[in-house]
Short mmCIF file of C-alpha atoms in Angstrom, two decimals:
data_model
loop_
_atom_site.label_atom_id
_atom_site.label_comp_id
_atom_site.label_asym_id
_atom_site.label_seq_id
_atom_site.Cartn_x
_atom_site.Cartn_y
_atom_site.Cartn_z
CA MET A 1 95.50 -48.66 -6.32
CA ARG A 2 93.49 -45.67 -7.55
CA GLU A 3 90.84 -48.01 -9.04
CA LYS A 4 90.18 -49.46 -5.53
CA VAL A 5 90.00 -46.12 -3.66
CA VAL A 6 87.33 -44.43 -5.84
CA PRO A 7 84.58 -47.09 -5.43
CA PHE A 8 85.30 -47.24 -1.71
CA ALA A 9 84.87 -43.43 -1.37
CA LEU A 10 81.56 -43.45 -3.24
CA PHE A 11 80.24 -46.26 -1.08
CA ALA A 12 81.23 -44.39 2.11
CA ALA A 13 79.43 -41.23 0.91
CA LEU A 14 76.20 -43.15 0.27
CA VAL A 15 76.38 -44.73 3.73
CA GLY A 16 76.84 -41.28 5.31
CA LEU A 17 73.78 -39.87 3.52
CA GLY A 18 71.67 -42.78 4.73
CA VAL A 19 72.73 -42.22 8.33
CA LEU A 20 71.95 -38.49 8.13
CA ALA A 21 68.47 -39.21 6.69
CA ALA A 22 67.73 -41.68 9.44
CA VAL A 23 68.66 -39.44 12.33
CA ARG A 24 67.13 -36.12 10.99
CA ALA A 25 64.51 -34.70 13.45
CA LYS A 26 60.87 -34.69 12.23
CA PRO A 27 58.38 -31.92 13.17
CA PRO A 28 55.92 -33.12 15.75
CA HIS A 29 52.36 -33.83 14.59
CA GLU A 30 49.89 -31.35 16.14
CA ALA A 31 46.31 -32.54 16.40
CA PRO A 32 43.59 -29.86 16.07
CA LEU A 33 42.42 -28.39 19.32
CA VAL A 34 38.98 -29.57 20.30
CA ARG A 35 36.95 -27.37 22.65
CA ILE A 36 34.97 -29.46 25.06
CA GLN A 37 31.73 -27.57 25.77
CA GLU A 38 30.40 -27.83 29.24
CA GLU A 39 26.70 -28.44 29.66
CA GLY A 40 24.80 -25.14 29.42
CA ASP A 41 27.71 -23.34 27.70
CA ALA A 42 26.91 -21.77 24.31
CA SER A 43 29.55 -20.13 22.15
CA SER A 44 28.76 -17.65 19.44
CA ASP A 45 30.05 -20.03 16.76
CA ALA A 46 27.89 -22.86 17.99
CA SER A 47 24.88 -20.57 18.10
CA ALA A 48 25.43 -19.48 14.53
CA LEU A 49 25.65 -23.07 13.34
CA ASP A 50 22.71 -24.26 15.40
CA ALA A 51 20.56 -21.46 13.97
CA GLY A 52 20.37 -23.29 10.67
CA PRO A 53 18.98 -21.86 7.45
CA SER A 54 15.61 -20.84 8.87
CA GLU A 55 17.14 -18.38 11.35
CA ALA A 56 20.25 -17.34 9.42
CA ALA A 57 18.40 -16.63 6.20
CA ALA A 58 16.48 -13.40 5.74
CA PRO A 59 12.75 -13.62 6.40
CA ALA A 60 10.15 -13.00 3.70
CA LEU A 61 9.80 -9.33 4.69
CA LEU A 62 13.12 -7.55 5.26
CA ALA A 63 14.05 -4.14 6.50
CA ASP A 64 17.22 -4.04 4.42
CA ALA A 65 16.63 -4.91 0.81
CA VAL A 66 20.13 -5.02 -0.75
CA ALA A 67 23.02 -7.13 0.55
CA ALA A 68 26.40 -5.35 0.45
CA PRO A 69 29.41 -7.03 -1.25
CA ALA A 70 31.94 -8.72 1.04
CA SER A 71 34.96 -7.07 -0.55
CA GLU A 72 36.10 -4.76 -3.32
CA ALA A 73 36.45 -7.72 -5.68
CA ALA A 74 33.12 -9.27 -4.72
CA ALA A 75 30.19 -9.55 -7.12
CA PRO A 76 27.72 -6.64 -7.41
CA PRO A 77 25.13 -6.37 -4.61
CA GLN A 78 22.37 -8.87 -4.83
CA VAL A 79 18.79 -7.60 -4.54
CA VAL A 80 16.94 -9.31 -1.74
CA LYS A 81 13.19 -9.45 -2.33
CA LEU A 82 11.06 -8.02 0.45
CA ILE A 83 8.46 -10.71 -0.14
CA ASP A 84 8.70 -14.17 -1.66
CA ARG A 85 5.48 -13.86 -3.66
CA PRO A 86 3.85 -11.07 -5.70
CA LEU A 87 2.59 -8.07 -3.76
CA ARG A 88 -1.08 -8.12 -4.72
CA VAL A 89 -2.83 -4.78 -5.27
CA THR A 90 -6.50 -4.37 -6.14
CA THR A 91 -7.98 -1.09 -7.39
CA LEU A 92 -11.53 0.17 -7.74
CA GLY A 93 -11.58 0.82 -11.46
CA VAL A 94 -8.95 0.38 -14.13
CA ALA A 95 -7.72 4.00 -14.06
CA LEU A 96 -6.41 3.67 -10.50
CA ALA A 97 -4.25 0.72 -11.57
CA ALA A 98 -2.34 2.73 -14.18
CA PRO A 99 0.55 3.87 -11.89
CA GLY A 100 1.28 0.23 -11.11
CA THR A 101 2.27 -0.44 -14.70
CA MET A 102 5.05 2.16 -14.43
CA ALA A 103 6.03 1.80 -10.78
CA LEU A 104 8.85 -0.72 -11.11
CA GLU A 105 10.71 0.55 -14.18
CA GLY A 106 14.45 0.75 -13.59
CA GLY A 107 16.30 0.30 -10.33
CA ALA A 108 16.16 -2.66 -7.99
CA ARG A 109 12.91 -4.60 -7.90
CA LEU A 110 12.33 -5.17 -4.21
CA PHE A 111 9.04 -6.94 -4.92
CA GLU A 112 6.97 -8.16 -7.84
CA LEU A 113 3.61 -6.52 -8.38
CA GLU A 114 0.33 -8.18 -9.27
CA LEU A 115 -2.55 -5.86 -10.22
CA CYS A 116 -6.24 -6.64 -10.08
CA PRO A 117 -8.54 -3.75 -11.04
CA VAL A 118 -12.21 -4.55 -10.37
CA GLU A 119 -15.44 -2.63 -10.89
CA SER A 120 -17.21 -2.98 -7.53
CA LEU A 121 -16.36 -2.08 -3.96
CA GLN A 122 -17.64 -5.47 -2.80
CA LYS A 123 -14.97 -7.20 -4.89
CA VAL A 124 -12.28 -4.90 -3.49
CA GLU A 125 -13.40 -5.70 0.04
CA GLY A 126 -13.50 -9.43 -0.70
CA ARG A 127 -9.92 -9.45 -1.96
CA LEU A 128 -8.64 -7.42 0.99
CA VAL A 129 -10.42 -9.78 3.40
CA ARG A 130 -8.69 -12.79 1.81
CA GLY A 131 -5.28 -11.17 2.13
CA GLY A 132 -2.32 -11.18 -0.22
CA ALA A 133 -1.19 -14.72 0.60
CA ASP A 134 -4.31 -15.92 -1.21
CA ALA A 135 -4.14 -15.85 -5.01
CA ASP A 136 -7.67 -14.39 -4.97
CA GLY A 137 -6.79 -11.80 -2.32
CA ALA A 138 -4.91 -8.53 -1.99
CA ASP A 139 -2.38 -6.92 0.33
CA ILE A 140 -3.31 -3.36 -0.66
CA ALA A 141 -6.37 -1.67 -2.15
CA VAL A 142 -6.56 1.68 -3.96
CA VAL A 143 -9.97 3.31 -3.50
CA ALA A 144 -11.59 6.64 -2.77
CA LEU A 145 -11.62 7.69 0.90
CA PRO A 146 -15.46 7.57 0.98
CA ASP A 147 -15.21 3.91 -0.13
CA LEU A 148 -12.97 3.18 2.86
CA VAL A 149 -15.38 4.90 5.24
CA ALA A 150 -18.36 3.03 3.77
CA ALA A 151 -16.56 -0.31 4.25
CA THR A 152 -15.41 0.18 7.85
CA GLU A 153 -18.35 -1.58 9.45
CA ARG A 154 -17.98 -4.66 7.25
CA MET A 155 -14.20 -4.76 7.69
CA ARG A 156 -14.00 -3.76 11.32
CA ALA A 157 -12.01 -6.86 12.33
CA LEU A 158 -9.22 -5.97 9.87
CA GLU A 159 -8.99 -2.28 10.86
CA PRO A 160 -8.15 -0.98 7.36
CA GLN A 161 -6.14 2.26 7.19
CA ALA A 162 -5.19 4.70 4.45
CA PHE A 163 -1.42 5.23 4.36
CA LEU A 164 -0.84 7.01 1.03
CA LEU A 165 -2.65 9.73 -0.92
CA VAL A 166 -2.62 8.87 -4.64
CA GLY A 167 -4.81 11.66 -6.05
CA PHE A 168 -8.08 13.58 -5.85
CA SER A 169 -11.22 13.13 -7.90
CA GLN A 170 -11.26 16.00 -10.36
CA ALA A 171 -14.38 17.16 -12.24
CA ALA A 172 -16.14 13.79 -11.78
CA GLU A 173 -18.89 13.98 -9.13
CA ARG A 174 -21.57 16.67 -9.00
CA LEU A 175 -24.87 17.38 -7.27
CA VAL A 176 -27.58 18.98 -9.40
CA PRO A 177 -31.24 19.86 -8.71
CA ALA A 178 -33.78 17.50 -10.23
CA PRO A 179 -35.70 18.97 -13.21
CA GLY A 180 -38.13 21.58 -11.93
CA ALA A 181 -36.72 21.60 -8.39
CA PRO A 182 -35.18 24.68 -6.75
CA ARG A 183 -31.39 24.92 -6.60
CA GLY A 184 -31.28 24.91 -2.80
CA PRO A 185 -32.78 22.45 -0.29
CA ALA A 186 -36.10 23.10 1.42
CA PRO A 187 -35.72 24.74 4.86
CA THR A 188 -37.59 21.91 6.62
CA GLY A 189 -38.48 18.27 6.02
CA ASP A 190 -36.67 15.49 4.22
CA VAL A 191 -34.39 16.24 1.28
CA LYS A 192 -34.48 13.30 -1.13
CA VAL A 193 -31.44 12.66 -3.32
CA PHE A 194 -31.45 10.26 -6.25
CA VAL A 195 -28.13 8.37 -6.39
CA PRO A 196 -27.88 6.39 -9.64
CA THR A 197 -26.36 2.95 -9.25
CA GLY A 198 -22.94 2.52 -10.76
CA GLU A 199 -19.37 3.56 -10.18
CA ARG A 200 -18.16 6.00 -7.52
CA LEU A 201 -21.34 5.42 -5.51
CA ALA A 202 -19.85 6.25 -2.10
CA SER A 203 -18.09 9.32 -3.49
CA ARG A 204 -21.32 10.69 -4.98
CA GLU A 205 -23.17 10.07 -1.71
CA TRP A 206 -20.47 11.96 0.19
CA MET A 207 -20.62 14.83 -2.30
CA ALA A 208 -24.40 15.14 -1.75
CA LEU A 209 -24.16 15.03 2.04
CA PHE A 210 -21.36 17.60 2.18
CA ALA A 211 -23.01 20.02 -0.27
CA LEU A 212 -26.45 19.88 1.31
CA ASP A 213 -25.07 20.27 4.82
CA ALA A 214 -23.30 23.47 3.76
CA ALA A 215 -26.55 24.63 2.13
CA GLY A 216 -28.53 24.20 5.36
CA ALA A 217 -29.79 20.59 5.19
CA PRO A 218 -27.82 18.41 7.64
CA PRO A 219 -27.36 14.71 6.86
CA SER A 220 -30.09 13.77 9.35
CA ARG A 221 -32.62 15.36 6.97
CA VAL A 222 -31.22 13.78 3.79
CA LYS A 223 -32.64 10.60 2.27
CA LEU A 224 -30.33 8.89 -0.23
CA LEU A 225 -32.32 6.95 -2.84
CA VAL A 226 -30.02 4.52 -4.65
CA ALA A 227 -31.82 3.26 -7.74
CA ASP A 228 -31.60 2.78 -11.50
CA GLU A 229 -34.39 5.26 -12.26
CA ARG A 230 -34.99 8.67 -10.70
CA PRO A 231 -37.89 8.73 -8.23
CA LYS A 232 -40.39 11.48 -9.00
CA ASP A 233 -40.07 13.06 -5.55
CA ALA A 234 -36.25 13.35 -5.61
CA ALA A 235 -35.11 16.95 -5.25
CA PHE A 236 -31.48 16.36 -6.26
CA VAL A 237 -29.39 13.99 -8.35
CA ALA A 238 -25.98 12.87 -7.11
CA GLY A 239 -24.39 11.99 -10.43
CA SER A 240 -21.38 12.75 -12.55
CA PHE A 241 -20.45 15.00 -15.43
CA ALA A 242 -21.07 12.08 -17.75
CA ASP A 243 -24.78 12.09 -16.83
CA LYS A 244 -27.22 14.09 -18.93
CA ASN A 245 -28.54 16.20 -16.08
CA GLU A 246 -29.34 19.78 -17.00
CA GLY A 247 -29.18 22.74 -14.66
CA GLU A 248 -26.48 24.39 -12.60
CA HIS A 249 -24.95 22.08 -10.06
CA LEU A 250 -25.01 22.90 -6.38
CA LEU A 251 -21.48 21.57 -5.98
CA SER A 252 -18.97 19.41 -7.86
CA THR A 253 -15.39 18.24 -7.61
CA VAL A 254 -14.46 21.10 -9.93
CA GLU A 255 -14.86 23.56 -7.05
CA ALA A 256 -14.30 21.10 -4.18
CA ALA A 257 -11.09 19.67 -5.64
CA GLY A 258 -10.02 18.03 -2.37
CA LEU A 259 -13.37 16.58 -1.33
CA VAL A 260 -12.83 13.06 -2.69
CA PRO A 261 -9.27 11.80 -2.16
CA TYR A 262 -8.00 8.51 -3.58
CA VAL A 263 -5.91 6.52 -1.11
CA ALA A 264 -3.93 3.31 -0.79
CA VAL A 265 -5.31 1.14 2.00
CA THR A 266 -4.09 -1.91 3.87
CA THR A 267 -4.90 -3.63 7.13
CA LYS A 268 -3.47 -2.55 10.45
CA HIS A 269 -1.76 -5.94 10.77
CA THR A 270 0.07 -5.49 7.46
CA LEU A 271 1.15 -1.96 8.41
CA THR A 272 2.49 -3.25 11.72
CA SER A 273 4.18 -6.47 10.59
CA SER A 274 5.37 -5.48 7.11
CA GLU A 275 6.09 -1.76 7.32
CA PRO A 276 9.28 -1.94 5.15
CA LEU A 277 7.29 -3.61 2.38
CA VAL A 278 4.45 -1.08 2.60
CA ARG A 279 7.00 1.75 2.53
CA ALA A 280 8.68 0.29 -0.56
CA PHE A 281 5.30 0.04 -2.24
CA ALA A 282 4.49 3.66 -1.40
CA GLN A 283 7.77 4.89 -2.86
CA ALA A 284 7.30 2.84 -6.03
CA TRP A 285 3.67 3.91 -6.44
CA LEU A 286 4.57 7.59 -6.09
CA THR A 287 7.10 7.07 -8.89
CA GLY A 288 4.45 5.35 -10.97
CA LEU A 289 2.03 8.22 -10.34
CA GLU A 290 4.52 10.75 -11.64
CA ARG A 291 5.23 8.70 -14.75
CA ALA A 292 1.57 7.97 -15.48
CA GLN A 293 0.65 11.64 -15.09
CA SER A 294 3.44 12.61 -17.48
CA ASP A 295 2.48 9.99 -20.06
CA ALA A 296 -1.24 9.26 -19.70
CA GLY A 297 -1.45 7.72 -23.15
CA GLY A 298 1.39 5.34 -22.46
CA ALA A 299 -0.08 4.39 -19.09
CA ALA A 300 -3.48 3.73 -20.66
CA LYS A 301 -1.95 1.47 -23.31
CA ARG A 302 -0.03 -0.46 -20.68
CA VAL A 303 -3.10 -1.10 -18.56
CA LEU A 304 -5.25 -2.16 -21.49
CA GLY A 305 -2.41 -4.35 -22.79
CA LYS A 306 -1.74 -5.70 -19.29
CA GLU A 307 1.90 -4.70 -19.50
CA GLY A 308 4.39 -3.41 -16.92
CA ALA A 309 3.15 -5.71 -14.16
CA VAL A 310 1.54 -9.09 -13.67
CA PHE A 311 -2.24 -8.88 -13.93
CA SER A 312 -4.46 -11.23 -11.98
CA SER A 313 -6.67 -13.59 -13.95
CA ALA A 314 -9.60 -11.91 -12.18
CA ALA A 315 -8.62 -8.41 -13.38
CA GLU A 316 -11.48 -6.53 -15.03
CA VAL A 317 -9.77 -4.54 -17.78
CA THR A 318 -12.09 -3.04 -20.38
CA GLY A 319 -12.39 0.11 -22.45
CA ASP A 320 -10.31 1.93 -25.03
CA VAL A 321 -7.29 4.19 -24.85
CA GLY A 322 -9.26 7.42 -25.32
CA GLY A 323 -11.75 6.61 -22.57
CA LEU A 324 -9.04 5.56 -20.14
CA VAL A 325 -6.99 8.69 -20.84
CA GLU A 326 -10.09 10.75 -19.99
CA ARG A 327 -10.47 8.89 -16.71
CA LEU A 328 -6.83 9.40 -15.87
CA GLY A 329 -7.37 13.13 -16.45
CA ARG A 330 -10.03 13.08 -13.72
CA VAL A 331 -7.45 12.09 -11.09
CA SER A 332 -5.43 15.10 -10.00
CA ARG A 333 -1.67 15.07 -9.48
CA VAL A 334 -0.21 14.63 -6.01
CA THR A 335 3.37 14.66 -4.75
CA LEU A 336 5.26 13.39 -1.74
CA GLY A 337 4.99 16.93 -0.38
CA ASP A 338 1.19 16.81 -0.71
CA ASN A 339 1.23 13.52 1.17
CA ALA A 340 3.42 14.90 3.96
CA ARG A 341 1.21 17.96 4.35
CA LEU A 342 -2.20 16.25 4.16
CA LEU A 343 -1.28 13.18 6.20
CA GLY A 344 0.24 15.34 8.93
CA ALA A 345 3.78 14.04 8.38
CA THR A 346 5.53 17.43 8.49
CA PRO A 347 7.26 18.73 11.63
CA THR A 348 4.53 21.36 12.11
CA GLY A 349 1.76 18.80 11.62
CA ALA A 350 3.07 16.26 14.12
CA GLY A 351 1.02 17.55 17.03
CA ARG A 352 -2.19 18.18 15.08
CA ARG A 353 -4.91 16.09 13.54
CA ALA A 354 -3.96 15.33 9.94
CA PRO A 355 -6.13 17.10 7.34
CA LEU A 356 -7.17 13.78 5.81
CA GLU A 357 -8.06 12.55 9.30
CA ALA A 358 -10.37 15.55 9.69
CA LEU A 359 -11.97 14.80 6.33
CA SER A 360 -12.48 11.11 7.14
CA SER A 361 -13.97 12.05 10.51
CA ALA A 362 -16.47 14.36 8.79
CA MET A 363 -17.40 11.51 6.45
CA VAL A 364 -17.97 9.15 9.36
CA ASP A 365 -20.22 11.68 11.11
CA ALA A 366 -22.24 12.30 7.94
CA TYR A 367 -22.58 8.58 7.17
CA ARG A 368 -23.78 7.88 10.70
CA ASP A 369 -26.33 10.72 10.61
CA VAL A 370 -27.76 9.54 7.29
CA GLY A 371 -27.84 5.89 8.39
CA LEU A 372 -25.05 4.44 6.23
CA LEU A 373 -22.99 3.57 9.32
CA THR A 374 -24.17 2.44 12.75
CA THR A 375 -20.98 2.98 14.72
CA ALA A 376 -17.81 4.94 14.14
CA PRO A 377 -14.55 3.02 13.62
CA SER A 378 -12.57 2.61 16.82
CA TRP A 379 -9.21 3.00 15.05
CA PRO A 380 -7.75 5.91 13.06
CA LEU A 381 -8.57 5.61 9.36
CA VAL A 382 -5.44 7.51 8.34
CA GLU A 383 -1.91 6.37 9.23
CA ARG A 384 0.92 8.88 8.74
CA LYS A 385 3.93 6.74 9.71
CA VAL A 386 4.78 5.40 6.23
CA VAL A 387 4.79 8.82 4.56
CA ALA A 388 6.62 10.39 7.53
CA THR A 389 9.44 7.87 7.19
CA ILE A 390 9.77 8.44 3.44
CA ALA A 391 9.57 12.23 3.74
CA LYS A 392 12.25 12.28 6.42
CA ASP A 393 14.81 11.50 3.71
CA THR A 394 13.40 14.19 1.40
CA PRO A 395 13.68 17.52 3.24
CA ALA A 396 12.04 19.47 0.40
CA ALA A 397 8.84 17.46 0.85
CA LEU A 398 8.59 18.56 4.48
CA THR A 399 8.53 22.24 3.56
CA GLU A 400 6.23 22.07 0.51
CA VAL A 401 3.20 24.33 0.92
CA GLU A 402 -0.27 24.26 -0.61
CA ARG A 403 -0.45 25.72 -4.10
CA LEU A 404 -3.18 28.36 -3.87
CA ASP A 405 -4.85 28.94 -7.23
CA CYS A 406 -8.65 28.42 -7.17
CA SER A 407 -9.06 29.23 -10.85
CA ARG A 408 -11.14 26.12 -11.54
CA SER A 409 -14.48 27.82 -10.85
CA ARG A 410 -15.80 31.16 -12.05
CA ARG A 411 -18.19 31.42 -9.11
CA ARG A 412 -17.49 34.20 -6.64
CA PRO A 413 -17.57 33.13 -3.90
CA VAL A 414 -16.84 29.59 -4.98
CA ALA A 415 -18.95 28.21 -2.13
CA SER A 416 -20.23 29.31 1.25
CA ARG A 417 -21.68 28.06 4.49
CA LYS A 418 -23.86 29.96 6.97
CA GLU A 419 -23.61 28.90 10.58
CA SER A 420 -27.01 28.36 12.16
CA GLY A 421 -28.21 29.14 15.67
CA ALA A 422 -28.69 32.22 17.79
CA THR A 423 -25.10 32.29 19.05
CA LEU A 424 -21.75 31.24 17.61
CA ASP A 425 -20.52 27.70 18.30
CA GLU A 426 -16.78 28.30 17.91
CA ALA A 427 -15.86 24.61 18.16
CA ALA A 428 -18.28 23.70 15.36
CA LEU A 429 -17.05 26.59 13.19
CA LEU A 430 -13.45 25.47 13.75
CA ARG A 431 -14.35 21.94 12.58
CA HIS A 432 -16.02 23.35 9.47
CA VAL A 433 -12.95 25.46 8.70
CA GLU A 434 -10.74 22.38 9.13
CA VAL A 435 -12.80 20.31 6.67
CA PHE A 436 -13.31 23.15 4.17
CA ALA A 437 -9.53 23.72 4.12
CA VAL A 438 -9.08 20.20 2.70
CA ALA A 439 -12.24 19.98 0.60
CA TYR A 440 -11.40 23.23 -1.20
CA GLU A 441 -7.74 22.42 -1.79
CA GLY A 442 -6.08 25.33 -3.59
CA CYS A 443 -8.65 27.94 -2.58
CA ALA A 444 -8.65 30.40 0.31
CA LEU A 445 -11.28 30.60 3.04
CA ARG A 446 -12.81 33.78 4.46
CA VAL A 447 -14.58 33.79 7.80
CA SER A 448 -16.88 36.63 8.84
CA LEU A 449 -18.60 36.99 12.22
CA LYS A 450 -21.67 38.83 13.44
CA GLY A 451 -19.54 41.19 15.50
CA GLY A 452 -17.59 42.42 12.48
CA GLU A 453 -13.90 42.68 11.65
CA LYS A 454 -12.27 42.48 15.08
CA PRO A 455 -13.84 39.20 16.33
CA ALA A 456 -13.36 37.70 12.87
CA ALA A 457 -9.66 38.56 12.94
CA THR A 458 -9.32 37.05 16.42
CA PHE A 459 -11.07 33.82 15.42
CA ALA A 460 -9.08 33.56 12.18
CA GLN A 461 -5.76 33.84 14.01
CA THR A 462 -6.84 31.25 16.58
CA ALA A 463 -7.87 28.88 13.79
CA ARG A 464 -4.58 29.40 11.95
CA ASP A 465 -2.62 28.55 15.08
CA LYS A 466 -4.67 25.44 15.89
CA LEU A 467 -4.93 24.07 12.36
CA GLY A 468 -1.61 25.18 10.94
CA LEU A 469 -3.17 27.32 8.19
CA SER A 470 -1.39 30.25 6.57
CA ALA A 471 -2.64 33.82 6.49
CA GLN A 472 -3.16 33.39 2.73
CA LYS A 473 -5.30 30.27 3.27
CA LEU A 474 -7.59 31.65 5.99
CA LEU A 475 -8.70 35.27 5.74
CA ALA A 476 -10.74 37.37 8.15
CA GLY A 477 -13.81 39.09 6.72
CA THR A 478 -14.37 42.78 7.33
CA ALA A 479 -18.17 42.91 7.11
CA ALA A 480 -20.58 41.83 9.83
CA THR A 481 -22.96 38.94 9.06
CA PRO A 482 -26.65 38.67 9.93
CA GLY A 483 -26.12 35.20 11.43
CA PRO A 484 -23.45 33.97 13.86
CA ALA A 485 -20.85 33.33 11.11
CA LEU A 486 -20.32 33.00 7.39
CA LEU A 487 -17.60 30.80 5.89
CA GLU A 488 -16.78 31.51 2.24
CA VAL A 489 -14.49 29.86 -0.30
CA VAL A 490 -12.70 32.54 -2.32
CA PRO A 491 -9.66 32.98 -4.56
CA PRO A 492 -6.45 33.65 -2.62
CA PRO A 493 -5.32 37.25 -2.25
CA ALA A 494 -2.83 38.56 -4.79
CA PRO A 495 0.76 38.15 -3.57
#
């Protein structure tokens, strides 16, 4: 009996399990919800998808250079290039390219740098005209400020502007009397100046015009004779310390240490459309300047070896380490604080004309009077926005003051200018003070008037207020002058 019951029980259990499996409820299938978009309706998700890679991806020039990680466990931040090709920089002369070989060491490379030093201003202009998108062009040029002024008429359509101070010419240019000629210009008639062909031509022309104007011969009386050989009737030679010209110079960039600034230049379009890129370049170049000034030998070797940056196939790199180190020594040091002060990017300079603007304006006037320019540029040659933005994040740079030393020259006074005319032209004297304050960087100025100490003190205080000069920079003379006014360059008073 038991043998029959057991199989029957097992069979019944299997049947029960089958019934339970058949009648067990299944979860309903839920189809994904589909949003039906009415005509004209645009959701944020659809917009993001429709944008596609061209709109969702970063453009070639970006304001933010580094992408942040999505989470704590994400990969390190990825550097986003500010430009999808090399930033092309051309310089007038190989020495001015040296900072570029040390500008991108360490840290994130927001752009790649291509350097092209050349030996003529015409080649610099040609590359800037082509633009950086052209392999034979340039985005930025590094030249002397007189070079920029001389090129404004030819490059008027591009509206080139200086946005960064990279140094001053130091003990390079000088104006000397021709053999047998008196040290000062004749009181009347033309004053002929021999300007040897070669490098720093515009800077030497500017040196001659500035020096002779202060000595009583305005640019309208000066005749610049650019030639290989000195004409017999030339009264002065606008040369350099490398020339074998005997005699005491009338003026040089030893005394006038701020007369010939070196600047980085780009077009107004580039400054407007690619300001983050230009700002990144300025920051990197300032770093390169500091490194090159601290290790001139290393910088010279890098340039001559074409190391530290890509060099264009058109780069004109010649010379030896010793010669290049000497050239680097003729470019004075500048800081971000110098830039903020001289480009008018400090809080106190915001409402005034920038000192480098005043200097460029004086160059334009002199070049027009001598016939080198026909018309003045209709745009400002100096742009302060890039430096102002950088300096905003470096409070110490905004409070840096001029270092008054003036020990370069043993002359006392270092230089002077007598105002002409029967009566004082205060506006003209104020302009001369403004330009002298830059040209004689590091020295003090002393102004004396015909009426003696009291009117001189009044004028000096007015000039300080208008130009933002300190009491140590601009002094009031105590002695009366025979003419309307006398402006002298002197060592600063002892603290």
